[in-house]
Amino acid sequence: MPSVLFVLTGADHWTLDDGTAHPTGFWAEELAAPHRVFTEAGYAVTLATPGGVTPTVDAGSLTAAANGGQEQADAVAAYLGTIGPELRTPARLEDIRPDRYDAVFYPGGHGPMEDLAVSELSGRLLTTALDSGTHLGVLCHAPAALLAARREDGSWPFAGYRMTGFSNAEESIGGLADKAPWLLEDRLVQLGADYTAAAPFAPHTVTDRTLHTGQNPASSEQLAREIVAALAPVETVDRLRATFRTGRTKSLDWRTGQLRQLRSLLTEHGDELADALHADLGKSRKEAYRTEIDFTIREIDHTLERLADWLRPEPAPVPASLGGATAHTVQDPLGVVLVIAPWNYPAQLLLAPVVGALAGGNAVVVKPSEMAPATSAAVARLLPRFLDTDAVAVVEGGVPETTALLAEHFDHIFYTGNGTVGRIVMAAAAKNLTPVTLELGGKSPVFVDRDTDLGAVAGRLAAGKFLNAGQTCVAPDYVLTDPETAPALADALAAAVEGLYGADASAHPEYGRIVNRRHFDRLTGLLGSGRTVTGGTYDRDSKYIAPTVLADVAPDAPVMREEIFGPVLPIVTVGGLDEAIAFINDRDKPLALYAFTESDSVRERLIAETSSGAVGIGLPLAHLTVSDLPFGGVGESGMGNYHGRYSLETFSHRKAVLDTPMPS
């Protein structure tokens, strides 16, 4: 069971500047709310004070005015009543070893300004906890306790840390600023804290590494929840690893059972996922099933049909010098793996890798994208109802939760997303020598040869490009063709777009929306990169950008400098195949390369003379639907691959076994 230490002030007053004693102690809400949060999260809570004295609750903190009404004041007082025995007989701080706790939490009140601010004992505990990586929560006036922390050389261990605490403005509003011997904000800044404050008495928390600080009583519950969330990955990974070590996940029955359960989730609750996908990305039900739900079901079915064969030991020949010996390989599960998903296909790109992880006999931590919140919530709600909760866990959240997960030791990390975050994932994995699969993206080019059926080309090209409003990692990113073909292709694309979505795509039920306004603004900034053939209109309120084709685009135009990941298709002219190949090779290796040509020699040259994750001739995106083809990138577009048997191999270790008999 995880545990948290609450360090409370033992002071019942604060000595003011004129020597008078201001009655105080700990602030009720700052103990009650976090204590409840940690308890509900399953933590064992220990209360401690210097000398083990019974702490005093600040009487002012029990009033209706301090709690936003009498009802809340009564609720806080009632909660303190439920932990009365703990409060009356707290542990002695002198006897505490902080390394035995997952977190240490200091509630505030003016009491810490009197005793903990000058307590060498508390200061040593805080320094030890900080250096050991224990999460520290310090609330309101309790950052005063940080002032007593010192290293052996006399330096302050919290120098440079971002933090907050009860502000000068709040102390002034409370009427004690002019009477105080010193102010907390001033002292923290003087010692080198990177201090920030929000509006007086508004909830405000700051996290820097393992230090979590809250500004005032209104921050109490939020601060505790952030610490619980930060610690969740540690507990989750430990629990899943314990399950894996029992060997339960290794049997074929467990693997196939989990895959069938995942299939049941998708068939029984597909409409819930489709609704979530519509909320996040404006996807129609038809598109949600075709590209996410049914896609994953097909992957499960393909795996279930073949898994037993894939797992059979494969014999290997043995040299004559080892006469009588036999050799074979077996697929070993890796252990506890992490799957981090993106937002553009937030169900498929989360669950399809999970299929491979389960098929491999692994325990899995699943991290949905916070940028698709409805889908993330649906997955978090449904997965525990269908899958083995001792072996599969969902961790929701954003950057802090992902950062905390990456600090854990996994046996494999599977990440789908952009190259910037991919580098962060790889750097974090390197600390534990954890292998990674990176499914990234890039600018996937399309070569359109002369003398092709441009009507057919445009129809297939537009369907692949504008699916999911262009937010597809293998979407055609730009078109290369010769100057004579380009005008006719541009006209054909305009006709194809209207054929797909009508004169106004915003009214078409099959056309989606941009995920958020940040990406919307980025994309609209690219619309001026060429002559608009079709589209170019947009609406920021609904996050709609029309399917747009740009002609006469220069190779160095803004739209050509980054992966577009949206409904904008530029046409760039080149002199012919040689120039197209050179153009592609002068840039990062793409996730996919597409070509429309009737020439066998053109096909052969594009395959042989360029490097990409995959090549699709005549139809964009379709290679993803072939489960016996590996899907993955190369260079900047990623490393490793999956789908079908390749997923099993990604989430397994092929172990060599040589059996040499002893002489008789």
XYZ file of C-alpha atoms in Angstrom:
664
model
C 0.000 0.000 0.000
C 1.411 3.458 -0.861
C 1.989 5.784 2.070
C 2.173 9.509 2.770
C 3.606 11.387 5.748
C 1.797 14.541 6.885
C 4.078 16.872 8.853
C 2.043 19.272 11.005
C 3.137 22.273 12.973
C 3.380 21.841 16.716
C 2.987 25.589 17.344
C -0.222 27.116 18.662
C 0.817 30.727 18.000
C 2.897 32.961 15.745
C 5.079 35.576 17.384
C 4.429 38.880 15.645
C 6.875 41.713 15.129
C 5.857 43.460 18.350
C 6.373 40.270 20.384
C 2.689 39.444 20.818
C 1.460 35.895 20.179
C -1.078 35.488 17.389
C -3.173 32.358 18.112
C -2.873 29.874 15.239
C -1.867 26.270 14.450
C -2.611 24.262 11.294
C -5.346 25.327 8.860
C -8.248 22.868 8.921
C -8.980 22.611 5.207
C -5.296 22.177 4.400
C -5.215 18.980 6.429
C -8.740 17.697 5.836
C -8.938 17.979 2.032
C -5.538 16.433 1.219
C -5.972 13.741 3.898
C -9.258 12.722 2.266
C -7.754 12.723 -1.244
C -4.848 10.509 -0.231
C -7.060 8.185 1.793
C -9.539 7.743 -1.057
C -6.608 6.988 -3.372
C -5.616 4.088 -1.107
C -2.721 5.700 0.758
C -1.800 4.884 4.348
C -1.501 8.252 6.123
C 0.852 8.995 9.015
C 0.598 12.279 10.955
C 3.708 13.596 12.693
C 4.695 16.713 14.646
C 7.942 17.849 16.264
C 8.145 15.995 19.563
C 4.858 14.217 18.833
C 2.840 17.061 20.378
C -0.873 17.218 19.656
C -1.317 19.818 16.903
C -3.630 22.770 17.328
C -6.203 23.648 14.698
C -6.436 27.358 13.940
C -9.876 28.350 15.224
C -10.279 30.801 12.381
C -10.057 27.978 9.873
C -13.227 26.382 11.238
C -15.469 29.398 10.633
C -18.070 29.692 7.917
C -16.259 32.710 6.476
C -13.041 30.731 6.032
C -14.826 27.841 4.323
C -17.260 29.553 2.017
C -20.284 28.784 4.140
C -21.410 26.938 7.227
C -22.142 23.696 5.414
C -18.553 23.388 4.203
C -17.219 24.472 7.594
C -19.236 21.697 9.227
C -17.952 19.171 6.673
C -14.317 20.104 7.375
C -14.851 19.914 11.135
C -16.602 16.567 10.766
C -13.722 15.161 8.744
C -11.209 16.263 11.368
C -13.414 14.479 13.874
C -13.058 11.210 11.976
C -9.262 11.403 12.259
C -9.338 12.652 15.854
C -7.361 9.705 17.295
C -4.581 10.272 14.766
C -4.489 13.986 15.577
C -4.362 13.432 19.334
C -1.419 11.033 19.169
C 0.741 11.886 16.157
C 4.121 10.278 15.537
C 7.275 12.030 16.691
C 8.985 13.723 13.787
C 12.292 12.721 15.394
C 11.430 9.042 14.792
C 10.422 9.415 11.153
C 12.390 8.004 8.221
C 11.201 9.800 5.064
C 12.517 7.041 2.793
C 9.680 4.827 4.033
C 7.052 7.072 2.433
C 6.021 7.666 -1.151
C 5.155 11.302 -0.429
C 5.585 13.903 2.313
C 2.934 16.581 2.734
C 3.094 19.779 4.825
C -0.269 21.523 5.501
C -0.086 25.227 6.293
C -1.564 27.681 8.725
C 0.567 30.327 10.422
C 1.986 27.686 12.783
C 4.815 26.614 10.416
C 6.017 30.256 10.419
C 6.754 29.811 14.143
C 8.350 26.366 14.453
C 8.974 24.576 11.142
C 10.622 27.636 9.568
C 13.517 27.237 12.015
C 13.402 23.463 12.608
C 16.683 21.825 11.651
C 14.974 18.459 12.115
C 12.286 19.259 9.562
C 14.869 20.868 7.269
C 16.962 17.664 7.248
C 13.867 15.600 6.508
C 12.951 17.826 3.565
C 16.480 17.734 2.147
C 16.639 13.948 2.480
C 13.245 13.536 0.845
C 14.187 15.867 -2.001
C 17.472 14.074 -2.691
C 15.815 10.646 -2.640
C 13.150 11.638 -5.163
C 10.264 11.535 -2.701
C 7.373 13.739 -3.788
C 6.941 16.767 -1.511
C 3.692 18.700 -1.111
C 4.008 22.033 0.701
C 0.917 24.171 1.066
C 0.103 27.824 1.813
C 2.334 28.942 4.751
C 4.039 25.539 4.947
C 6.750 26.528 2.405
C 8.170 28.300 5.473
C 9.479 24.842 6.392
C 11.615 24.879 3.244
C 13.570 27.807 4.692
C 15.197 25.545 7.286
C 16.542 23.056 4.722
C 20.296 23.182 4.159
C 22.954 21.047 2.551
C 26.241 20.314 4.304
C 27.885 23.226 2.499
C 25.186 25.566 3.789
C 23.442 25.990 0.437
C 19.665 25.959 0.094
C 18.563 22.785 -1.735
C 15.456 24.442 -3.178
C 17.280 27.322 -4.883
C 16.048 27.742 -8.445
C 12.922 25.642 -7.915
C 9.676 27.038 -9.238
C 7.224 27.318 -6.352
C 4.402 29.255 -4.793
C 3.105 29.905 -1.288
C 0.980 32.364 0.662
C 1.615 35.683 -1.059
C 2.378 39.140 0.325
C -0.909 40.331 -1.167
C -2.835 37.624 0.652
C -1.066 38.403 3.921
C -2.039 42.056 3.475
C -5.672 41.203 2.827
C -5.611 39.000 5.928
C -4.421 41.961 7.996
C -1.118 40.533 9.249
C 1.411 41.817 6.708
C 2.211 44.957 8.721
C 2.530 42.957 11.947
C 4.588 40.055 10.597
C 8.272 39.768 11.510
C 8.834 38.589 7.937
C 6.796 37.596 4.908
C 6.969 34.170 3.296
C 7.061 35.355 -0.309
C 9.972 37.691 0.469
C 12.014 34.988 2.223
C 11.531 32.444 -0.546
C 12.616 34.946 -3.197
C 15.627 36.054 -1.126
C 16.864 32.459 -0.909
C 16.590 31.973 -4.665
C 13.163 30.473 -5.280
C 11.503 31.067 -8.644
C 8.321 32.263 -6.958
C 4.974 32.794 -8.703
C 1.563 33.791 -7.388
C -1.934 33.906 -8.801
C -4.694 36.308 -7.797
C -5.210 36.379 -4.026
C -7.038 33.303 -2.706
C -7.473 31.769 -6.175
C -6.395 28.116 -6.470
C -2.813 27.968 -7.700
C -0.313 25.123 -7.668
C 3.202 24.794 -9.056
C 5.095 21.565 -9.695
C 8.838 21.499 -10.305
C 10.334 18.023 -10.471
C 9.176 16.338 -7.234
C 8.294 19.562 -5.397
C 4.580 20.429 -5.409
C 3.522 23.734 -3.841
C 0.120 25.353 -3.316
C -0.532 29.043 -2.748
C -3.446 29.062 -0.294
C -6.222 26.965 1.304
C -8.191 26.974 -1.958
C -5.317 24.991 -3.506
C -5.526 22.156 -0.955
C -7.447 19.470 -2.812
C -5.912 20.297 -6.189
C -2.384 19.981 -4.805
C -3.081 16.577 -3.253
C -4.673 15.291 -6.443
C -1.666 16.369 -8.482
C 0.658 14.427 -6.184
C -1.556 11.334 -6.371
C -1.550 11.622 -10.167
C 2.230 12.034 -10.254
C 2.697 8.946 -8.099
C 0.152 6.830 -9.964
C 2.663 5.601 -12.582
C 5.017 4.279 -9.892
C 2.278 2.287 -8.190
C 0.852 1.127 -11.515
C 4.128 -0.183 -12.905
C 5.007 -1.941 -9.642
C 1.592 -3.626 -9.531
C 1.748 -4.769 -13.143
C 5.299 -6.046 -12.761
C 4.238 -8.128 -9.768
C 1.522 -9.684 -11.935
C 3.912 -10.373 -14.801
C 6.322 -12.146 -12.475
C 3.628 -14.639 -11.520
C 3.739 -15.900 -15.117
C 0.007 -15.431 -15.565
C 0.269 -13.373 -18.748
C 2.465 -15.894 -20.566
C -0.079 -18.620 -21.289
C -1.760 -18.790 -24.673
C -5.132 -18.958 -22.930
C -4.533 -15.646 -21.143
C -3.345 -13.937 -24.318
C -6.247 -15.088 -26.469
C -8.696 -14.465 -23.652
C -7.588 -10.861 -23.349
C -7.771 -10.356 -27.107
C -11.311 -11.732 -27.188
C -12.261 -9.442 -24.320
C -10.827 -6.457 -26.187
C -12.844 -7.507 -29.214
C -15.979 -7.635 -27.049
C -15.300 -4.119 -25.821
C -15.143 -2.858 -29.394
C -18.243 -4.715 -30.585
C -20.388 -3.978 -27.522
C -19.325 -0.369 -26.976
C -18.350 0.741 -30.465
C -21.048 3.394 -30.483
C -19.657 4.937 -27.278
C -16.219 5.153 -28.856
C -17.709 6.555 -32.057
C -19.500 9.262 -30.082
C -16.229 10.128 -28.333
C -14.376 10.308 -31.646
C -17.035 12.642 -32.994
C -16.710 14.851 -29.916
C -12.928 15.006 -30.249
C -12.453 15.239 -34.018
C -15.858 15.590 -35.639
C -15.533 12.080 -37.096
C -18.665 10.597 -38.559
C -19.847 7.246 -37.216
C -19.018 5.630 -40.544
C -15.448 6.918 -40.477
C -15.009 6.065 -36.789
C -15.938 2.439 -37.424
C -14.040 2.107 -40.684
C -10.740 3.661 -39.609
C -10.655 2.951 -35.875
C -13.104 0.421 -34.427
C -13.469 -2.120 -37.236
C -9.819 -1.634 -38.164
C -8.794 -2.782 -34.688
C -11.288 -5.662 -34.709
C -9.723 -6.945 -37.949
C -6.289 -6.738 -36.337
C -7.538 -8.770 -33.371
C -9.149 -11.388 -35.610
C -6.009 -11.725 -37.715
C -3.920 -12.213 -34.584
C -6.289 -14.691 -32.914
C -6.352 -16.849 -36.033
C -2.561 -17.106 -36.232
C -1.168 -16.556 -32.737
C -0.711 -20.219 -31.806
C 1.316 -20.790 -34.979
C 3.388 -17.652 -34.448
C 4.297 -18.798 -30.941
C 5.491 -22.265 -31.928
C 9.258 -22.732 -31.417
C 11.159 -22.386 -34.684
C 13.929 -24.930 -35.226
C 17.379 -23.805 -36.310
C 20.064 -25.898 -38.002
C 23.056 -26.932 -35.900
C 26.632 -27.312 -37.255
C 28.082 -30.801 -37.485
C 30.637 -29.922 -34.799
C 27.741 -29.939 -32.318
C 26.542 -33.369 -33.345
C 23.466 -34.469 -31.477
C 22.521 -30.947 -30.373
C 19.252 -29.300 -31.298
C 18.474 -25.591 -31.570
C 15.361 -23.504 -31.751
C 14.024 -20.040 -30.943
C 11.081 -19.067 -28.777
C 9.184 -15.788 -28.450
C 9.577 -14.487 -24.892
C 7.285 -11.760 -23.441
C 9.209 -8.602 -22.597
C 7.497 -7.721 -19.305
C 5.722 -4.424 -18.598
C 5.342 -2.251 -21.700
C 4.087 1.292 -22.211
C 1.892 2.351 -25.143
C 1.571 6.119 -25.701
C -1.047 7.107 -28.272
C -1.638 10.249 -30.362
C -4.849 12.216 -30.826
C -5.558 11.845 -34.547
C -6.726 8.205 -34.417
C -6.962 8.014 -30.644
C -8.702 4.621 -30.486
C -6.965 2.715 -33.281
C -3.451 3.972 -32.610
C -3.855 3.139 -28.926
C -5.537 -0.247 -29.154
C -3.811 -1.744 -32.217
C -0.410 -1.712 -30.443
C -2.147 -3.091 -27.334
C -3.229 -6.060 -29.466
C 0.424 -6.844 -30.111
C 1.423 -6.273 -26.495
C -1.259 -8.663 -25.219
C -0.475 -11.205 -27.923
C 3.120 -11.070 -26.732
C 2.070 -11.953 -23.184
C 2.981 -8.628 -21.631
C 1.484 -6.439 -18.953
C 0.555 -3.080 -20.475
C 0.307 0.529 -19.321
C -1.960 2.400 -21.721
C -1.566 6.185 -22.078
C -4.326 7.756 -24.224
C -3.891 11.232 -25.670
C -5.120 14.075 -23.486
C -5.805 16.020 -26.703
C -8.672 13.624 -27.433
C -10.282 13.858 -23.986
C -13.588 12.179 -24.799
C -11.860 9.138 -26.279
C -9.357 9.047 -23.426
C -12.173 9.041 -20.881
C -14.071 6.321 -22.758
C -11.006 4.075 -22.908
C -10.239 4.676 -19.229
C -13.808 3.750 -18.340
C -14.129 0.676 -20.573
C -10.754 -1.088 -20.531
C -10.896 -2.018 -16.824
C -14.338 -3.560 -17.373
C -13.044 -5.962 -20.021
C -9.335 -6.574 -19.461
C -7.301 -8.017 -16.591
C -6.831 -4.988 -14.312
C -3.824 -6.621 -12.636
C -2.043 -6.647 -15.984
C -3.512 -3.748 -17.984
C -3.806 -0.204 -16.645
C -4.860 3.121 -18.124
C -3.055 6.313 -17.064
C -4.786 9.474 -18.255
C -3.333 12.971 -18.188
C -1.025 15.339 -19.990
C 2.646 16.235 -19.906
C 3.194 15.749 -16.134
C 1.653 12.267 -16.172
C 3.535 11.252 -19.317
C 6.782 12.592 -17.866
C 6.201 10.595 -14.693
C 5.518 7.460 -16.727
C 8.688 7.915 -18.760
C 10.693 8.094 -15.541
C 9.653 4.504 -14.769
C 11.537 1.421 -15.936
C 9.585 -0.300 -18.702
C 10.649 -3.251 -20.830
C 9.486 -1.556 -24.038
C 7.981 1.814 -24.948
C 5.753 2.161 -27.987
C 5.146 5.789 -28.948
C 3.094 7.202 -31.807
C 3.294 10.941 -32.414
C 5.668 13.630 -33.599
C 9.425 13.638 -33.808
C 9.931 16.300 -31.139
C 8.247 14.213 -28.464
C 9.765 11.073 -29.982
C 13.207 12.415 -29.091
C 12.039 13.048 -25.515
C 10.693 9.502 -25.282
C 13.910 8.034 -26.636
C 16.072 10.080 -24.274
C 14.005 8.969 -21.291
C 14.127 5.342 -22.426
C 17.910 5.503 -22.800
C 18.312 6.054 -19.060
C 17.055 2.514 -18.488
C 18.278 1.052 -21.803
C 14.625 0.489 -22.664
C 13.954 -0.425 -26.306
C 11.531 1.828 -28.152
C 9.261 1.750 -31.147
C 8.701 5.226 -32.562
C 5.857 5.659 -35.027
C 6.356 9.235 -36.191
C 5.359 11.016 -39.378
C 6.851 13.260 -41.974
C 6.056 14.698 -45.350
C 4.846 11.727 -47.399
C 5.304 12.623 -51.098
C 3.182 11.606 -54.064
C 4.663 11.274 -57.547
C 2.110 11.582 -60.344
C 3.526 10.396 -63.658
C 2.468 11.916 -66.934
C -0.057 10.067 -69.091
C -1.960 8.644 -66.091
C -5.730 8.772 -65.697
C -5.874 12.032 -63.762
C -9.531 11.654 -62.859
C -8.847 8.331 -61.142
C -5.647 9.680 -59.588
C -7.438 12.721 -58.174
C -10.284 10.658 -56.735
C -7.968 8.312 -54.872
C -5.593 11.079 -53.871
C -8.334 13.328 -52.463
C -9.941 10.454 -50.540
C -6.615 9.595 -48.904
C -5.550 13.158 -48.243
C -8.738 14.570 -46.758
C -9.738 11.596 -44.620
C -9.930 12.788 -40.981
C -9.488 16.337 -42.318
C -5.950 15.460 -43.355
C -4.904 14.526 -39.819
C -3.351 11.195 -40.772
C 0.319 10.361 -40.313
C 0.522 8.642 -43.717
C -1.649 11.161 -45.563
C -0.235 12.381 -48.875
C 1.600 15.541 -47.852
C 2.542 17.028 -51.222
C 2.384 16.140 -54.915
C 5.281 16.116 -57.356
C 4.471 16.197 -61.048
C 5.715 17.845 -64.210
C 4.636 21.350 -65.308
C 2.481 20.013 -68.157
C 0.525 17.623 -65.910
C 0.119 19.948 -62.916
C -2.720 22.199 -64.225
C -4.899 19.296 -65.311
C -4.237 17.459 -62.052
C -5.177 20.574 -60.062
C -8.501 20.822 -61.908
C -9.136 17.103 -61.415
C -8.449 17.421 -57.690
C -10.923 20.291 -57.386
C -13.562 18.166 -59.088
C -12.686 15.173 -56.882
C -13.056 17.212 -53.700
C -16.489 18.428 -54.767
C -17.416 14.866 -55.686
C -16.466 13.678 -52.207
C -17.876 16.480 -50.062
C -20.109 18.619 -52.244
C -19.813 22.340 -52.817
C -19.557 23.026 -49.064
C -17.572 20.431 -47.104
C -18.554 22.074 -43.815
C -22.070 20.728 -44.319
C -20.979 17.217 -45.274
C -21.407 14.613 -42.524
C -18.243 12.718 -43.526
C -15.852 15.645 -43.237
C -14.129 16.163 -39.885
C -12.698 19.071 -37.933
C -9.284 20.164 -36.682
C -8.462 18.860 -33.221
C -7.925 22.231 -31.505
C -7.403 25.919 -32.168
C -3.624 25.743 -31.831
C -3.406 23.363 -34.785
C -6.128 25.291 -36.580
C -4.110 28.508 -36.362
C -0.959 26.718 -37.519
C -2.746 25.314 -40.555
C -4.465 28.528 -41.619
C -1.030 30.137 -41.560
C -0.009 27.777 -44.396
C -2.871 28.641 -46.750
C -1.010 31.489 -48.418
C 1.801 29.246 -49.662
C 0.455 28.955 -53.211
C -2.432 29.620 -55.564
C -5.691 28.267 -54.180
C -7.247 25.806 -56.617
C -10.083 24.788 -54.313
C -10.915 25.381 -50.662
C -9.015 27.936 -48.641
C -11.998 28.854 -46.494
C -12.188 28.249 -42.759
C -14.104 28.969 -39.569
C -12.198 29.226 -36.301
C -15.210 28.762 -34.031
C -16.022 25.339 -35.477
C -12.344 24.510 -36.248
C -13.286 23.894 -39.880
C -10.803 24.203 -42.730
C -12.072 23.361 -46.204
C -10.263 20.677 -48.239
C -7.671 22.843 -49.932
C -5.451 22.290 -52.963
C -2.609 24.726 -53.635
C -0.850 25.052 -57.013
C 2.334 26.858 -58.048
C 3.917 26.058 -54.676
C 7.629 26.834 -54.314
C 9.855 24.132 -52.774
C 10.743 26.483 -49.910
C 7.193 27.754 -49.237
C 5.981 27.588 -45.609
C 3.687 24.666 -46.423
C 6.748 22.663 -47.527
C 8.808 23.229 -44.370
C 6.910 20.970 -41.990
C 4.503 18.048 -41.993
C 1.128 19.598 -42.799
C -1.119 17.217 -40.844
C -4.235 18.918 -42.096
C -6.445 19.368 -45.174
C -3.969 21.287 -47.352
C -2.420 19.612 -50.418
C 0.334 21.508 -52.272
C 1.388 20.694 -55.838
C 5.079 21.207 -56.638
C 6.348 20.887 -60.191
C 9.509 18.975 -61.088
C 11.143 18.249 -64.432
C 10.483 14.519 -64.286
C 11.275 11.335 -62.377
C 14.975 12.096 -61.851
C 14.194 15.468 -60.302
C 11.371 13.957 -58.216
C 13.686 11.305 -56.787
C 16.319 13.936 -56.005
C 13.665 16.154 -54.386
C 12.513 13.303 -52.131
C 16.036 12.208 -51.226
C 17.092 15.730 -50.299
C 14.536 15.679 -47.459
C 13.891 13.544 -44.381
C 12.844 9.971 -45.074
C 9.039 9.897 -45.122
C 6.674 7.457 -43.463
C 5.139 6.631 -46.844
C 5.792 7.346 -50.503
C 2.994 7.150 -53.069
C 3.087 6.987 -56.837
C 0.588 6.949 -59.668
C 2.183 5.525 -62.804
C 1.648 2.931 -65.523
C 5.378 2.363 -65.940
C 7.088 -0.653 -64.401
C 10.452 1.080 -64.614
C 9.128 4.123 -62.719
C 7.794 1.819 -60.005
C 11.088 -0.008 -59.763
C 13.168 3.162 -59.613
C 11.019 4.758 -56.895
C 11.225 1.600 -54.783
C 14.953 1.122 -55.347
C 16.213 4.712 -55.307
C 14.278 6.228 -52.401
C 13.944 5.369 -48.711
C 10.618 5.463 -46.870
C 8.624 3.478 -44.366
C 6.421 2.078 -47.125
C 5.613 2.541 -50.808
C 2.039 2.624 -52.093
C 1.484 2.409 -55.813
C -1.891 3.567 -57.067
C -3.691 3.963 -53.719
C -2.687 6.031 -50.657
C -3.092 4.691 -47.099
C -4.173 1.202 -48.198
C -0.989 -0.544 -47.020
C -2.150 -0.005 -43.413
C -5.021 -2.409 -43.992
C -2.758 -5.347 -44.920
C -2.038 -7.053 -41.602
C 0.801 -9.120 -43.058
C 2.717 -5.968 -44.013
C 4.868 -4.215 -41.402
C 3.866 -0.643 -40.652
C 6.595 1.714 -39.504
C 8.982 4.459 -40.467
C 12.663 4.952 -41.129
C 14.954 7.737 -39.988
C 12.969 10.826 -39.047
C 9.698 8.985 -39.665
C 10.358 6.434 -36.945
C 11.941 3.144 -35.975
C 10.477 -0.304 -35.572
C 7.193 -1.567 -36.950
C 4.013 -3.423 -36.094
C 0.730 -4.976 -37.362
C 0.081 -8.701 -37.479
C 3.080 -10.885 -36.724
C 5.313 -7.825 -36.666
C 3.423 -6.598 -33.575
C 4.143 -9.874 -31.793
C 7.821 -9.592 -32.681
C 7.954 -5.974 -31.507
C 6.589 -6.922 -28.092
C 8.613 -10.136 -27.733
C 12.217 -11.230 -27.483
C 13.269 -14.017 -29.816
C 15.285 -16.203 -27.470
C 17.821 -18.704 -28.759
C 17.852 -22.179 -27.177
C 20.612 -24.726 -27.788
C 20.238 -28.191 -26.231
C 23.442 -30.210 -26.248
C 23.187 -33.709 -24.707
C 25.712 -34.936 -22.158
C 27.833 -37.941 -23.182
C 26.292 -41.260 -22.128
